[in-house]
Coordinates of C-alpha atoms in Angstrom, one line a residue:
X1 CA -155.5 205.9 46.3
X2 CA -155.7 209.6 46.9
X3 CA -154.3 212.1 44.7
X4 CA -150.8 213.3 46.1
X5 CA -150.2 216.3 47.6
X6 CA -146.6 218.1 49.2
X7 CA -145.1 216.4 51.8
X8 CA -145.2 218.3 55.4
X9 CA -142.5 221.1 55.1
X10 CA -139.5 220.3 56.1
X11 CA -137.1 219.9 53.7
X12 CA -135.2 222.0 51.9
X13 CA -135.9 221.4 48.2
X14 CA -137.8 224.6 47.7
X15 CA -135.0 226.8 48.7
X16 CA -132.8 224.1 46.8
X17 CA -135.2 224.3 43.8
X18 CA -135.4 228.1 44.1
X19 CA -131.2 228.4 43.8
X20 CA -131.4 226.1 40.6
X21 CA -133.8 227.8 38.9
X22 CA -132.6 231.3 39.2
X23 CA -128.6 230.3 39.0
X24 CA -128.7 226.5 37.0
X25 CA -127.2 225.0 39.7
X26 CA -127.1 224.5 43.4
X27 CA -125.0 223.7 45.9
X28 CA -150.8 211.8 68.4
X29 CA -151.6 207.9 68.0
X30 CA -154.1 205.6 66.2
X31 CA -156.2 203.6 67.7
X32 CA -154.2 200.7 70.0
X33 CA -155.1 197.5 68.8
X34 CA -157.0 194.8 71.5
X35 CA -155.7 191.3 71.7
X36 CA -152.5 189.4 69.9
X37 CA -151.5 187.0 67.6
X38 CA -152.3 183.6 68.3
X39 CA -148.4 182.6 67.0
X40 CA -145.6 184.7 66.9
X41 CA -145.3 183.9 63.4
X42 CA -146.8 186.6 61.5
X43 CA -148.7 186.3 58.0
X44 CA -149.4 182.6 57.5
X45 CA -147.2 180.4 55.1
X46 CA -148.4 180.1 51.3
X47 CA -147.9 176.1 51.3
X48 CA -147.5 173.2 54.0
X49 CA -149.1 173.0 57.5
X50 CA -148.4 176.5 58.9
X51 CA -150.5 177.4 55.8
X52 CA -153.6 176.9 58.3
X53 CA -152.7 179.6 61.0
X54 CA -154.5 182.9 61.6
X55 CA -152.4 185.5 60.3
X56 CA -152.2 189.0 62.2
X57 CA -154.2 191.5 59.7
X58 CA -153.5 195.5 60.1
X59 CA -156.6 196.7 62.1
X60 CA -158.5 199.9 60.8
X61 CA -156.8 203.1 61.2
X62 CA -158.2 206.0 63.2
X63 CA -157.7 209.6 63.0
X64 CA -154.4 211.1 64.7
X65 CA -155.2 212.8 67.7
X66 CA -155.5 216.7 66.3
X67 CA -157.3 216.1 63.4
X68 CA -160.4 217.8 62.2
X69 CA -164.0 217.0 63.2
X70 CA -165.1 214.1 61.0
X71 CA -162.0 212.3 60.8
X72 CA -160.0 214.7 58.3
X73 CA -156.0 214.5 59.2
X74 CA -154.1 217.9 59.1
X75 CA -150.8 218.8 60.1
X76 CA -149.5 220.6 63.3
X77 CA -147.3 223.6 62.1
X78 CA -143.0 222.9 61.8
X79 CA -141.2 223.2 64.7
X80 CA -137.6 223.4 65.0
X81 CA -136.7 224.5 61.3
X82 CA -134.4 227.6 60.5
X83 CA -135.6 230.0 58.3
X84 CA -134.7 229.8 54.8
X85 CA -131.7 231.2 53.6
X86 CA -131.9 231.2 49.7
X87 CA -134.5 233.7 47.5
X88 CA -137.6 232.5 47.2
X89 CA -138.6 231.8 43.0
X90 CA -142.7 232.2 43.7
X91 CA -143.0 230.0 40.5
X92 CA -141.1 227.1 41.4
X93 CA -142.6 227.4 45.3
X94 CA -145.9 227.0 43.5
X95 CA -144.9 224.0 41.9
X96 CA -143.5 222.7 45.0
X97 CA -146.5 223.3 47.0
X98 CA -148.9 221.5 44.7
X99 CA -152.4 222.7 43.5
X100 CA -153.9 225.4 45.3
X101 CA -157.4 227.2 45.1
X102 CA -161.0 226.3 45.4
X103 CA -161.6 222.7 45.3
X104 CA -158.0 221.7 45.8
X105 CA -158.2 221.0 49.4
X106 CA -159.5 217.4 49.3
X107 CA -156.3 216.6 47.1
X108 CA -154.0 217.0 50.3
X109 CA -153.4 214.3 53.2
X110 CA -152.5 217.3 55.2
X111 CA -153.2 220.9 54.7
X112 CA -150.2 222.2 53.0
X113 CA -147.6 224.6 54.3
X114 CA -144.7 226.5 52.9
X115 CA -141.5 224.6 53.2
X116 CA -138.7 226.0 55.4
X117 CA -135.0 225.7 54.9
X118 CA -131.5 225.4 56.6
X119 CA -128.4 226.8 56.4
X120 CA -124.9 224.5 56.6
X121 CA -123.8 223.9 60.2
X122 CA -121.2 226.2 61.0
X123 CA -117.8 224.6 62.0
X124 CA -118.3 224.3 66.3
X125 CA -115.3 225.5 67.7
X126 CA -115.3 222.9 70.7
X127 CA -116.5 219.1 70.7
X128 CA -119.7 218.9 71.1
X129 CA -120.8 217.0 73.6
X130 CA -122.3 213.7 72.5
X131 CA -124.8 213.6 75.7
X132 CA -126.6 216.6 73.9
X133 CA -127.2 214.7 70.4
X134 CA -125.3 217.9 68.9
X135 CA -124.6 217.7 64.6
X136 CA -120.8 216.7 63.4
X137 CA -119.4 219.8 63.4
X138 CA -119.7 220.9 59.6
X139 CA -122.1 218.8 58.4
X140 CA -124.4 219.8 55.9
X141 CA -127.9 219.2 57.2
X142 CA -131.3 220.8 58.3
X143 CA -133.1 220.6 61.3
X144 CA -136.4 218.9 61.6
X145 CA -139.3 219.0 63.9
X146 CA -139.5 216.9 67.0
X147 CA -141.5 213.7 65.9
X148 CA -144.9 213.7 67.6
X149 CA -144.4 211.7 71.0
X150 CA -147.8 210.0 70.5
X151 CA -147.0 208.9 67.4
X152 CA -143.3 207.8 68.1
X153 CA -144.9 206.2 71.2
X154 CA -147.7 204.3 69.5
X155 CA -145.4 203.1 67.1
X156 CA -142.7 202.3 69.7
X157 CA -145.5 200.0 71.4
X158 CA -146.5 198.3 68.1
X159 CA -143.2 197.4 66.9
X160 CA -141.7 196.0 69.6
X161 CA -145.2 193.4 70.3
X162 CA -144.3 192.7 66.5
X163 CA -141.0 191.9 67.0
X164 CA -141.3 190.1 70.1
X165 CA -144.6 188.1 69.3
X166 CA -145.2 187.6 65.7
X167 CA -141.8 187.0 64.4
X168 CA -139.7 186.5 67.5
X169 CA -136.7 188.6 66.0
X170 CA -134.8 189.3 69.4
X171 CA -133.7 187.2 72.4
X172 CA -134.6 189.0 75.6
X173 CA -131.5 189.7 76.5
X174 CA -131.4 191.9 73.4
X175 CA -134.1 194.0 74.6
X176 CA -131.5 197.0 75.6
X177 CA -130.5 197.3 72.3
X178 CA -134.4 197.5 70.2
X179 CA -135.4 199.9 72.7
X180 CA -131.9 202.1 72.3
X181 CA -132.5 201.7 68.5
X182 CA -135.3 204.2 68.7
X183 CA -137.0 203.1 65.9
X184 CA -140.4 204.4 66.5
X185 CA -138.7 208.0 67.1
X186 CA -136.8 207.1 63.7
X187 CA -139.6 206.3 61.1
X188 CA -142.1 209.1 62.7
X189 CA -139.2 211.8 62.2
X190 CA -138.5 209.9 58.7
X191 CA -142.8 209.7 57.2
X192 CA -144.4 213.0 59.0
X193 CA -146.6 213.1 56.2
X194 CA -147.8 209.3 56.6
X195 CA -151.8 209.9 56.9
X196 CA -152.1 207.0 60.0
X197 CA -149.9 204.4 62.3
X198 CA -150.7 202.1 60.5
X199 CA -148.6 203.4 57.3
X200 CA -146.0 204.3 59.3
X201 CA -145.6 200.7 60.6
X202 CA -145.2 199.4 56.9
X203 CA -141.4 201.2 56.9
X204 CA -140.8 200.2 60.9
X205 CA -141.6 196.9 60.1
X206 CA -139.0 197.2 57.2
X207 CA -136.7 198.6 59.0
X208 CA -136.3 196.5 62.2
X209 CA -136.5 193.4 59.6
X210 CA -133.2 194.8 57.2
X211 CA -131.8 195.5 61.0
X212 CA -131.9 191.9 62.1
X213 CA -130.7 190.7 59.1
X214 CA -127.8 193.0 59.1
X215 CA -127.0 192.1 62.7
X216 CA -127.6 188.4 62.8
X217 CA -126.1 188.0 59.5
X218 CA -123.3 190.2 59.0
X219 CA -122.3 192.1 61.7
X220 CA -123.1 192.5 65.9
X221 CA -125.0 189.3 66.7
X222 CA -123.4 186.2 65.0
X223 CA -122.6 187.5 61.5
X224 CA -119.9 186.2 59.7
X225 CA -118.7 187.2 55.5
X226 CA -118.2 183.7 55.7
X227 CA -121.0 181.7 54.1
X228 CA -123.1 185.2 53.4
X229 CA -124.1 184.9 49.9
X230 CA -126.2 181.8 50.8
X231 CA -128.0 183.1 53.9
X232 CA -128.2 186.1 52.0
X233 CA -130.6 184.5 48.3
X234 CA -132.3 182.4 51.4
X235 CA -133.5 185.3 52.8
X236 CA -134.4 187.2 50.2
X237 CA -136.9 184.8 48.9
X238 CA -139.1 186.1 51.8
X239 CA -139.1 189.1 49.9
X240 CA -138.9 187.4 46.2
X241 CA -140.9 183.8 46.7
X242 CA -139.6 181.4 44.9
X243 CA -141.8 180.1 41.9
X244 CA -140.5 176.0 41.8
X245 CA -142.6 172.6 41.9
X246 CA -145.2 171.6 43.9
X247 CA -142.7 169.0 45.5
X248 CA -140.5 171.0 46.7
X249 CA -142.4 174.4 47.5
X250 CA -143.8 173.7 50.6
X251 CA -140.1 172.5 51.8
X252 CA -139.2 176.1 50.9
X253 CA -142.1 178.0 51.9
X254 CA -141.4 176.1 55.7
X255 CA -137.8 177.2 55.4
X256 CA -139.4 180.8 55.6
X257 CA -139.5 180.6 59.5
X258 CA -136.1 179.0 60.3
X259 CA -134.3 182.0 61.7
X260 CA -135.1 185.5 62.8
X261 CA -133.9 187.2 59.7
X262 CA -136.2 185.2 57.1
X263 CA -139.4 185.3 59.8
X264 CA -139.1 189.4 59.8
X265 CA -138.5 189.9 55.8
X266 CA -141.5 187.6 55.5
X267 CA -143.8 189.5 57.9
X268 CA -142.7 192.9 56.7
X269 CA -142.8 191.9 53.5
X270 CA -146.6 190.5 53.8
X271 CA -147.6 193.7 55.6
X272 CA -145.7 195.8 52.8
X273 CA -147.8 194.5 49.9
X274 CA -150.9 194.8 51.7
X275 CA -150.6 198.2 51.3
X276 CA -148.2 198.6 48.5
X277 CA -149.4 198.5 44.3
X278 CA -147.5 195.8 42.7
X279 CA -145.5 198.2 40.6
X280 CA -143.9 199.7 44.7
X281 CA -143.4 196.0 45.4
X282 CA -141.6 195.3 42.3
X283 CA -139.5 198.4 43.4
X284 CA -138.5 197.4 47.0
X285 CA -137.6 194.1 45.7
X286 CA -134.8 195.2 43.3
X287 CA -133.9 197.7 45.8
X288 CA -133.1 195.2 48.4
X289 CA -131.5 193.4 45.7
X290 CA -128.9 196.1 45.5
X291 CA -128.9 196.0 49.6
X292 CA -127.6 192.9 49.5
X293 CA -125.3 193.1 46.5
X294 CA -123.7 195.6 48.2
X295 CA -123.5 193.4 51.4
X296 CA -121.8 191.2 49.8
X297 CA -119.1 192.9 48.4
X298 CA -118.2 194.5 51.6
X299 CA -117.9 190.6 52.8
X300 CA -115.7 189.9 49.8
X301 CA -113.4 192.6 50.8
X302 CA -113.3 191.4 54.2
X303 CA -112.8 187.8 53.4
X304 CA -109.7 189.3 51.7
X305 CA -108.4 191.5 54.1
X306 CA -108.7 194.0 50.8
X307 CA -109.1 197.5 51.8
X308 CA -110.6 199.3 49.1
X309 CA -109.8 202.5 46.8
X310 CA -112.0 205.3 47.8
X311 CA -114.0 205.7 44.5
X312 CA -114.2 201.8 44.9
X313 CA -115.6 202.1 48.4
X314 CA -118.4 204.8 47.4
X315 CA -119.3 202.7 44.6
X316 CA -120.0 199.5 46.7
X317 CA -121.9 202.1 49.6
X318 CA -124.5 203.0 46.6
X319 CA -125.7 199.9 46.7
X320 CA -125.2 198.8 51.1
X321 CA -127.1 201.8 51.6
X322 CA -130.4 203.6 52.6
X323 CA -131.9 203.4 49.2
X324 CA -134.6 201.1 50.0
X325 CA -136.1 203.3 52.8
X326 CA -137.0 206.4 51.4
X327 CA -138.4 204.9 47.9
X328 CA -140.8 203.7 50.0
X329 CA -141.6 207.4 51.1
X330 CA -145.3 207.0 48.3
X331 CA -146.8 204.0 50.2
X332 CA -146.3 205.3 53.8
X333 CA -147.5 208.6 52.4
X334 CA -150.6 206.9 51.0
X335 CA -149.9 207.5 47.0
X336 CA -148.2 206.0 44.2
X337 CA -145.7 207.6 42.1
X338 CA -145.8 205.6 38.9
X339 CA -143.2 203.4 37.3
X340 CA -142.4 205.2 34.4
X341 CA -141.5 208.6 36.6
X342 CA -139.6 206.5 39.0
X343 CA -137.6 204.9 36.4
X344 CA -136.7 208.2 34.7
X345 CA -133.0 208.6 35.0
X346 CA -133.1 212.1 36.9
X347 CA -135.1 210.4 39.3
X348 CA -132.8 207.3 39.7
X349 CA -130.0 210.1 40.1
X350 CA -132.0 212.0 42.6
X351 CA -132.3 208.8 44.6
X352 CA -129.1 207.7 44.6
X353 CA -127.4 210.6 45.6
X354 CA -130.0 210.8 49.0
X355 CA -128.8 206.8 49.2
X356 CA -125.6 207.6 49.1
X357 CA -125.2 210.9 51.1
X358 CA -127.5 209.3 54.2
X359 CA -125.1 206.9 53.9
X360 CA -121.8 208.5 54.6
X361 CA -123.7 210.4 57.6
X362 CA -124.1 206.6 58.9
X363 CA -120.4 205.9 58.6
X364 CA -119.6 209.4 60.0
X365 CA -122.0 208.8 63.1
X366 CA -121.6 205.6 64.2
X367 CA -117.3 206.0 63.6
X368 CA -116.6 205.4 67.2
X369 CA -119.0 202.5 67.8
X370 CA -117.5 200.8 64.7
X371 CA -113.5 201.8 65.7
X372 CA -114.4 199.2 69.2
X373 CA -115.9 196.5 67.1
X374 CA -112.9 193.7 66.2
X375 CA -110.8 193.9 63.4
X376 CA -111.1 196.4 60.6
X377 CA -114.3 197.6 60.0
X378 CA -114.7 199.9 56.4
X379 CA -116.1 203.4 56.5
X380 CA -115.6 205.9 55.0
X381 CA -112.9 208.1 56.8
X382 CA -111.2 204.4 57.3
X383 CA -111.0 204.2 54.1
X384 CA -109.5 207.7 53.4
X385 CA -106.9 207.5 55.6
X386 CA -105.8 204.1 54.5
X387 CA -105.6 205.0 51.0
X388 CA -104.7 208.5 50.9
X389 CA -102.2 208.5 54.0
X390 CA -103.9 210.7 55.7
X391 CA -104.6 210.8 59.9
X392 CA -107.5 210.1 61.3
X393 CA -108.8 213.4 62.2
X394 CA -107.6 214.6 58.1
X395 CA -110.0 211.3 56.8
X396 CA -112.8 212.2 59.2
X397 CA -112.9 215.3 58.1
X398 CA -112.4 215.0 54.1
X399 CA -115.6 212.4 54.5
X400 CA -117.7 215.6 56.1
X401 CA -116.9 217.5 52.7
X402 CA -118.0 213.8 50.4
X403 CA -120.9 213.8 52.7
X404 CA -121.4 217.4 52.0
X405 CA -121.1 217.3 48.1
X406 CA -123.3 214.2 47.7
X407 CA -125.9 216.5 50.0
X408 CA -125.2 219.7 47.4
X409 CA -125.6 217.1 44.6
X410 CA -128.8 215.9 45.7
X411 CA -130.5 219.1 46.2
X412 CA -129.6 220.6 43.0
X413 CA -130.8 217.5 41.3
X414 CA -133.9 217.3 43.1
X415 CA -134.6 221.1 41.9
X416 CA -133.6 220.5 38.4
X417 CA -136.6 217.5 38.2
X418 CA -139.0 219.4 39.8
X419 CA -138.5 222.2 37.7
X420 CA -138.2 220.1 34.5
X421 CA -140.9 217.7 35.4
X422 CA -143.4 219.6 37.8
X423 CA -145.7 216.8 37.7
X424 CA -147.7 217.0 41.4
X425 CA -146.7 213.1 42.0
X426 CA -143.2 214.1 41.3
X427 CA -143.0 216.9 43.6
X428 CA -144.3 214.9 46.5
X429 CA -142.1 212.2 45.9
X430 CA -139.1 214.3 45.7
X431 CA -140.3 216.2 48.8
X432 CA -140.7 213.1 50.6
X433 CA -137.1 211.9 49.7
X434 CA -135.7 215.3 51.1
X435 CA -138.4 214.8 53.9
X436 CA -136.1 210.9 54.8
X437 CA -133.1 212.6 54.6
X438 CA -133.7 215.1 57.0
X439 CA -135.0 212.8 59.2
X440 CA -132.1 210.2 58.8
X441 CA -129.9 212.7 59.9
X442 CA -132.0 213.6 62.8
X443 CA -132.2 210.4 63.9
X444 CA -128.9 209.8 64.1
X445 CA -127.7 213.1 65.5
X446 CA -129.9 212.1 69.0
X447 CA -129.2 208.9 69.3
X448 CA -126.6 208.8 71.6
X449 CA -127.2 205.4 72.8
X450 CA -125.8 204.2 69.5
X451 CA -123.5 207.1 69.0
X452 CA -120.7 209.6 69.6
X453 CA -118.7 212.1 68.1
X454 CA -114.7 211.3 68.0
X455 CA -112.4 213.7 70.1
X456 CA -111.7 215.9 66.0
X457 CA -112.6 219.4 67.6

């Protein structure tokens, strides 16, 4: 694998980094691929009679439009990003930007840049408009660049011939609802720094799979807390295969392509360690593990009509939660960061708090869309003003300031590890967690087919 180098700027760790260390503390497509599948099945079966079927292999990836003479990638400039509003500290920025000098150029996916900040939103005096994909008044966020439209189009094209064809995820009257999900616009705005399409597929395959589980499971199409803990371990041995005897694997291996949600983990999950070490692979797994963990103790609570205590609710929302897509952020950037720095327990921190604070922007964002669903559903602000008597607009807005401590938290974490640990693969990784973040937000911000902003200003 190459040697990492700094994720495209974006972010805002540097300026982040920069407060820590001088205060101690901080608040253009690939190549289309020709022809498809034979069966809508995806990656053939280990065991039994599918095991014969041609599986659909990634193709070979081709330079991104814009790239240098011979093939070499490089990044377009940041667009969109305010200027940075902290001091710089030219030592830490150095370590942020990786190696420099002679010879250091071949290190780099892309040719680095100086990473730009933002300042917190400043509270709107009107309602925004949710036809212009505005920010919750007050959040704490930074802008990003516009994803590149050949990119977000490529993978756009790809992911919905995947869904469709190789794994049948969707009926076709569902087909409103992928194409208003935006995912190719998401994962592009998420991995700018992934070096071709075809990494940035690995994490939209991903995605779109934990989606249909969610939905067909859970929530919007069918999903139920009834019975969830054993649909749940089904469907995660796509993900974790079972090791039994040979009389009763192949019975298993054919359950693997009973229902929509098993035959997307499988085929994401295939594609995934294609490209994955089997240290990252180990690492998804457990984090999905906490995914669903988390899934079902919000399907407990329902089953029990139990509205939980605040700290109780954050608790179970560290583990339903983001976490699994940005610490995937090494393989679509082409690099590993090693077991021993992920496990360190400044990193775990640094991960959960990005886990957790993308999270609460979810249950800010899709409020509305979840206050017309039936019955109670828990987020955040629900949960506020249930336990802590307080009206709706008083929750909402006490969740903007959790959202916007577990954002403060995060960044001054992130700075402390890369200035206590300025290892090169650390930096990137960290970067590239910031990088998600940013883009999370991003990505729900515009999507307003999904979203609007309650009537709070």
């Amino acid at each position: 694998m190459p040697v990492p180098g700094p994720s495209p700027a974006q972010s805002s760790l540097p300026a982040a980094a920069a407060r820590f260390g001088a205060h101690g503390h901080g608040r253009g497509a690939d190549a289309v691929t020709v022809g498809r599948p034979a069966l809508p099945t995806g990656p053939a079966l280990p065991f039994g009679p599918a095991a014969a079927r041609t599986s659909h292999s990634t193709p070979a990836a081709s330079p991104v439009p814009g790239g240098a003479p011979g093939g070499d990638l490089v990044a377009e400039p940041a667009r969109g990003a305010a200027a940075a509003t902290a001091t710089p500290n030219p030592a830490l920025e150095r370590i942020m930007r990786g190696p420099s000098g002679v010879g250091t150029e071949g290190l780099f996916f892309f040719t680095p840049h100086r990473a730009r900040s933002a300042a917190p939103a400043p509270e709107a005096p009107a309602r925004p408009p949710a036809a212009e994909g505005r920010p919750i008044p007050g959040l704490y966020h930074h802008p990003v660049p516009e994803p590149d439209p050949a990119r977000v189009a490529e993978v756009s094209r790809r992911i919905k011939r995947w869904a469709v064809d190789e794994v049948e995820a969707y009926p076709p009257e569902w087909e409103d609802q992928f194409d208003g999900f935006s995912v190719g616009r998401y994962m592009v705005a998420c991995h700018p720094d992934a070096p071709t399409v075809d990494h940035l597929m690995i994490a939209t395959r991903l995605m779109v799979a934990e989606n249909v589980v969610d939905d067909c499971y859970c929530e919007d199409h069918g999903g139920s807390p009834v019975g969830l803990g054993g649909r749940l371990l089904l469907a995660h041995t796509a993900l974790d295969p079972v090791h039994t005897t040979a009389e009763y694997e192949p019975a298993w291996a054919e359950t693997l392509l009973s229902d929509a949600p098993r035959r997307s983990y499988r085929s994401a999950m295939e594609y995934f360690t294609r490209a994955a070490t089997p240290s990252q692979a180990d690492r998804f797994r457990h984090d999905m593990a906490r995914l669903h963990m988390g899934y079902l103790a919000e399907a407990a609570w329902a089953e029990t009509k139990y509205v939980p205590e605040v700290s109780e609710y954050l608790a179970m929302r560290q583990f339903n939660n983001f976490r699994p897509c940005p610490t995937i952020t090494d393989t679509v950037g082409g690099y590993e960061l090693p077991a021993e720095l992920h496990a360190m327990p400044a990193m775990q921190r640094v991960i959960a708090l990005a886990g957790n604070a993308t999270t609460i922007s979810n249950d800010l964002y899709s409020y509305t869309k979840e206050l017309e669903s039936p019955g109670m559903h828990l987020n955040l602000p629900v949960v506020i003003a249930e336990r802590e008597g307080l009206s709706d607009r008083e929750a909402y807005l006490k969740a903007v300031e959790v959202h916007n401590d577990l954002m403060h938290a995060f960044e001054a974490a992130a700075a402390e590890l890369a200035v206590s640990c300025p290892d090169p693969r650390v930096v990137r990784f960290l970067r590239g967690v910031a990088v998600w973040v940013d883009g999370n937000h991003y990505w729900h911000q515009t999507n307003t087919y999904r979203y609007s902003l309650p009537d709070f200003w």
